[in-house]
Tab-separated table of C-alpha atoms in Angstrom:
chain	number	residue	atom	x	y	z
A	1	MET	CA	11.016	-3.977	-18.327
A	2	LYS	CA	7.474	-3.170	-16.441
A	3	ASN	CA	8.919	-1.324	-13.616
A	4	ILE	CA	11.072	0.063	-15.829
A	5	ALA	CA	8.493	1.543	-18.347
A	6	LEU	CA	6.590	2.658	-15.171
A	7	ALA	CA	9.733	4.361	-13.841
A	8	LEU	CA	9.983	6.176	-16.620
A	9	GLY	CA	6.128	7.265	-16.670
A	10	LEU	CA	6.820	8.380	-12.941
A	11	ALA	CA	9.961	10.265	-14.331
A	12	GLY	CA	7.338	11.988	-16.867
A	13	LEU	CA	4.921	12.954	-14.304
A	14	ALA	CA	7.769	14.816	-12.471
A	15	SER	CA	9.114	16.387	-15.295
A	16	LEU	CA	5.195	18.159	-15.182
A	17	PHE	CA	5.085	19.400	-12.152
A	18	ALA	CA	8.378	20.820	-12.747
A	19	ALA	CA	6.539	22.497	-15.822
A	20	SER	CA	3.639	23.744	-14.082
A	21	THR	CA	5.742	25.312	-11.092
A	22	ALA	CA	5.353	28.824	-13.004
A	23	SER	CA	1.923	28.998	-12.415
A	24	ALA	CA	0.564	30.583	-9.653
A	25	GLU	CA	-2.310	28.114	-8.982
A	26	VAL	CA	-1.703	25.723	-6.548
A	27	GLY	CA	-3.793	23.343	-4.006
A	28	VAL	CA	-3.046	21.464	-1.604
A	29	THR	CA	-5.101	18.353	0.085
A	30	ALA	CA	-5.002	16.978	2.802
A	31	ASP	CA	-6.707	13.309	3.106
A	32	LEU	CA	-7.006	10.065	5.070
A	33	GLY	CA	-7.963	6.681	4.012
A	34	SER	CA	-6.635	2.757	3.141
A	35	THR	CA	-3.075	4.253	1.755
A	36	GLY	CA	-2.848	6.253	5.302
A	37	ILE	CA	-2.828	9.452	6.385
A	38	GLY	CA	-2.313	11.839	3.356
A	39	ALA	CA	-1.013	15.109	1.465
A	40	HIS	CA	-0.931	15.965	-1.880
A	41	ILE	CA	-0.199	19.189	-3.906
A	42	SER	CA	-1.730	19.766	-7.492
A	43	VAL	CA	-0.818	21.880	-10.247
A	44	PRO	CA	-2.840	22.388	-13.837
A	45	VAL	CA	-1.358	21.113	-16.850
A	46	GLN	CA	-4.356	21.940	-19.019
A	47	PRO	CA	-7.590	23.520	-18.566
A	48	LYS	CA	-9.486	20.052	-17.741
A	49	LEU	CA	-6.016	17.830	-16.712
A	50	ASN	CA	-4.046	18.610	-13.287
A	51	ALA	CA	-0.590	16.802	-12.072
A	52	ARG	CA	-1.218	15.861	-8.622
A	53	PHE	CA	1.707	14.232	-6.004
A	54	GLY	CA	1.624	13.244	-2.969
A	55	ILE	CA	2.674	11.149	0.521
A	56	ASN	CA	1.031	8.765	2.136
A	57	ALA	CA	1.889	7.279	5.264
A	58	LEU	CA	0.433	4.907	8.477
A	59	ASN	CA	1.655	2.156	10.664
A	60	TYR	CA	-1.410	-0.284	11.905
A	61	ASN	CA	-0.401	-3.751	14.048
A	62	TYR	CA	-3.477	-6.341	14.620
A	63	SER	CA	-3.441	-10.039	15.941
A	64	THR	CA	-5.314	-12.880	13.777
A	65	ASN	CA	-4.921	-16.526	13.166
A	66	ALA	CA	-3.755	-18.091	9.887
A	67	ASN	CA	-3.222	-21.534	9.092
A	68	ASN	CA	-3.694	-22.540	12.699
A	69	VAL	CA	-0.720	-19.707	13.285
A	70	ASP	CA	-1.039	-16.588	16.097
A	71	TYR	CA	0.414	-13.770	13.887
A	72	ASP	CA	1.600	-10.506	15.269
A	73	PHE	CA	1.253	-8.445	12.263
A	74	LYS	CA	2.375	-4.845	11.604
A	75	LEU	CA	1.129	-3.442	8.096
A	76	LYS	CA	3.398	-0.482	7.560
A	77	LEU	CA	1.635	1.747	4.675
A	78	GLN	CA	3.758	4.136	2.780
A	79	THR	CA	3.205	5.422	-1.053
A	80	PHE	CA	4.201	8.303	-3.465
A	81	ASP	CA	1.584	9.181	-6.094
A	82	ALA	CA	2.360	11.384	-9.327
A	83	LEU	CA	-1.124	11.051	-10.875
A	84	LEU	CA	-3.339	12.909	-13.567
A	85	ASP	CA	-6.769	13.837	-12.694
A	86	TRP	CA	-8.516	14.653	-15.996
A	87	PHE	CA	-11.912	15.895	-16.231
A	88	PRO	CA	-14.211	14.937	-18.546
A	89	GLY	CA	-17.237	17.271	-18.023
A	90	ASP	CA	-18.239	20.702	-16.123
A	91	THR	CA	-18.193	19.062	-12.116
A	92	GLN	CA	-15.598	18.107	-10.268
A	93	PHE	CA	-15.546	14.185	-11.202
A	94	ARG	CA	-12.777	13.218	-12.217
A	95	ILE	CA	-10.738	10.082	-13.616
A	96	SER	CA	-7.090	9.417	-12.002
A	97	GLY	CA	-4.368	7.583	-13.305
A	98	GLY	CA	-0.730	7.575	-12.983
A	99	VAL	CA	2.201	5.944	-11.188
A	100	VAL	CA	2.931	5.096	-7.416
A	101	TYR	CA	6.396	4.597	-5.517
A	102	ASN	CA	4.758	1.597	-2.950
A	103	GLY	CA	6.889	1.094	-0.233
A	104	ASN	CA	3.845	-1.058	1.290
A	105	LYS	CA	4.825	-3.683	3.616
A	106	ILE	CA	3.679	-6.264	5.917
A	107	ASP	CA	6.255	-7.868	8.669
A	108	ALA	CA	4.751	-10.939	10.946
A	109	VAL	CA	6.081	-12.417	14.270
A	110	GLY	CA	4.849	-15.941	15.239
A	111	MET	CA	3.258	-15.950	18.520
A	112	PRO	CA	3.031	-19.574	20.558
A	113	ASN	CA	-0.411	-20.405	21.691
A	114	ALA	CA	-1.804	-20.228	25.610
A	115	ILE	CA	0.221	-23.478	26.293
A	116	GLY	CA	3.621	-22.073	25.008
A	117	SER	CA	3.759	-24.044	21.675
A	118	TYR	CA	3.135	-23.567	17.749
A	119	THR	CA	0.900	-26.072	15.390
A	120	ILE	CA	2.713	-25.214	11.697
A	121	ASN	CA	1.328	-27.650	9.634
A	122	GLY	CA	0.290	-29.974	11.588
A	123	ASN	CA	2.959	-30.834	13.729
A	124	THR	CA	3.509	-29.107	17.199
A	125	TYR	CA	6.965	-27.616	18.701
A	126	THR	CA	7.112	-25.971	22.005
A	127	ALA	CA	8.184	-22.359	21.781
A	128	ALA	CA	11.128	-22.832	24.380
A	129	ASN	CA	12.676	-24.955	21.640
A	130	ALA	CA	11.609	-23.537	18.379
A	131	GLY	CA	13.119	-20.564	18.464
A	132	VAL	CA	11.308	-17.472	16.426
A	133	ILE	CA	9.217	-17.384	13.644
A	134	ASN	CA	9.148	-14.084	11.509
A	135	GLY	CA	7.233	-13.099	8.119
A	136	LYS	CA	7.276	-10.577	5.585
A	137	ILE	CA	4.841	-9.382	2.818
A	138	ASP	CA	6.317	-6.557	0.372
A	139	PHE	CA	5.097	-5.697	-2.910
A	140	ARG	CA	6.682	-4.228	-6.286
A	141	LYS	CA	8.052	-1.064	-5.708
A	142	VAL	CA	6.481	0.639	-8.678
A	143	ALA	CA	2.566	0.193	-9.218
A	144	PRO	CA	-0.231	1.352	-11.705
A	145	TYR	CA	-3.193	3.878	-10.119
A	146	LEU	CA	-6.507	4.123	-12.178
A	147	GLY	CA	-9.674	5.345	-10.648
A	148	ILE	CA	-12.107	7.987	-10.416
A	149	GLY	CA	-13.119	10.604	-7.880
A	150	TRP	CA	-14.599	13.870	-6.397
A	151	GLY	CA	-13.030	17.227	-6.149
A	152	ASN	CA	-11.109	19.756	-8.019
A	153	ALA	CA	-8.370	21.581	-5.980
A	154	LEU	CA	-7.484	24.113	-8.603
A	155	ALA	CA	-11.858	24.785	-9.080
A	156	LYS	CA	-12.213	29.046	-10.081
A	157	ASP	CA	-13.066	31.072	-7.188
A	158	LYS	CA	-12.455	28.230	-4.846
A	159	GLY	CA	-10.594	28.456	-1.266
A	160	TRP	CA	-11.725	24.942	0.716
A	161	GLY	CA	-13.307	22.098	-0.824
A	162	PHE	CA	-13.927	18.153	-0.871
A	163	SER	CA	-11.520	15.623	-2.315
A	164	ALA	CA	-12.426	11.549	-2.389
A	165	ASP	CA	-11.098	8.895	-4.556
A	166	LEU	CA	-11.788	5.959	-5.449
A	167	GLY	CA	-9.758	3.469	-7.133
A	168	VAL	CA	-7.037	0.564	-7.546
A	169	LEU	CA	-3.782	0.170	-6.921
A	170	PHE	CA	-2.379	-2.723	-9.083
A	171	GLN	CA	0.838	-4.121	-7.140
A	172	GLY	CA	1.165	-7.720	-8.173
A	173	SER	CA	1.706	-10.443	-6.443
A	174	PRO	CA	3.357	-9.799	-3.261
A	175	ASN	CA	6.968	-11.418	-2.213
A	176	THR	CA	6.060	-13.701	1.046
A	177	THR	CA	8.895	-15.036	3.379
A	178	LEU	CA	8.636	-17.291	6.739
A	179	THR	CA	11.746	-17.650	8.385
A	180	ASN	CA	12.330	-19.361	12.123
A	181	THR	CA	15.655	-18.552	13.762
A	182	GLY	CA	17.128	-20.109	17.210
A	183	CYS	CA	15.374	-23.779	17.104
A	184	THR	CA	17.474	-25.436	20.108
A	185	ALA	CA	15.613	-28.958	19.509
A	186	PRO	CA	17.161	-31.963	18.546
A	187	ALA	CA	18.546	-31.988	14.668
A	188	ALA	CA	16.335	-33.627	13.381
A	189	GLN	CA	13.540	-31.936	14.891
A	190	CYS	CA	15.070	-28.350	13.907
A	191	ASP	CA	15.364	-29.890	10.092
A	192	GLN	CA	11.177	-30.874	10.409
A	193	LEU	CA	10.521	-27.568	11.527
A	194	ALA	CA	12.358	-26.096	8.369
A	195	THR	CA	10.016	-28.304	6.444
A	196	ASP	CA	6.555	-26.989	8.020
A	197	VAL	CA	7.988	-23.336	7.839
A	198	ALA	CA	8.475	-23.586	3.989
A	199	ALA	CA	4.875	-25.214	3.775
A	200	GLU	CA	3.407	-22.456	6.057
A	201	GLN	CA	4.991	-20.260	3.953
A	202	SER	CA	3.650	-21.664	0.756
A	203	LYS	CA	0.246	-21.289	2.563
A	204	LEU	CA	0.975	-17.605	3.854
A	205	ALA	CA	1.637	-16.818	0.243
A	206	ASP	CA	-1.520	-17.680	-1.057
A	207	LYS	CA	-3.528	-15.977	1.516
A	208	ALA	CA	-1.318	-12.843	0.800
A	209	SER	CA	-2.286	-13.194	-3.561
A	210	SER	CA	-5.383	-11.323	-2.404
A	211	PHE	CA	-3.636	-8.309	-1.668
A	212	ASN	CA	-2.035	-8.527	-5.945
A	213	ALA	CA	-5.225	-5.076	-6.042
A	214	TYR	CA	-5.062	-2.868	-3.257
A	215	PRO	CA	-8.596	-1.130	-3.071
A	216	VAL	CA	-7.240	2.880	-2.704
A	217	VAL	CA	-10.646	5.188	-0.571
A	218	ARG	CA	-9.691	8.331	0.185
A	219	VAL	CA	-11.189	11.404	1.385
A	220	GLY	CA	-9.878	14.715	2.553
A	221	VAL	CA	-9.948	18.383	2.386
A	222	SER	CA	-8.219	20.816	-0.174
A	223	TYR	CA	-7.251	24.302	-0.171
A	224	LYS	CA	-6.405	26.360	-3.656
A	225	PHE	CA	-3.378	29.181	-2.949
């Protein structure tokens, strides 16, 4: 039900954009930050209220160790924003809120150590017999956003401008999966490996739980047409 309500909110903000296209005022912002590389379009709704719509994306690879298992992680950032920017005073300070389509996810591949083995849940397996260990972490697809910022892409008598966002994307508890395929060891050892991978998945889920509130920090430049 929460996702349905948020999806309806996204549709409602989109309708504001459609209604605002009658105005000749449009501001475009290019930004960079924790959501990746992004671009946003701002249109006026009320004198101190703008609607802002945008896309952010970036792929990033890194390696780390978690619970004595080495992983290659691929972070895939992809979000679509539908936000309202309210300017409570006579400055460019804004309070922003809205909904985000959240395509962020993390793909993981378990990597053997220098001697060609994995240690999973305290048990050691040779990589040649254990096969491949793959993991995935993703989040609910529609998530609320709340934040503050600076910069009004539609400010009067303005061409180029500065933009900044500081907020939180409430993406909820992540969905974590960890699987093993291609085990060629004896059946009993493969069964034990499956049990250990399941235990490792539980530990990985605990570590991933810290991502339920994703920090959004962005800076950019804007231009008013």
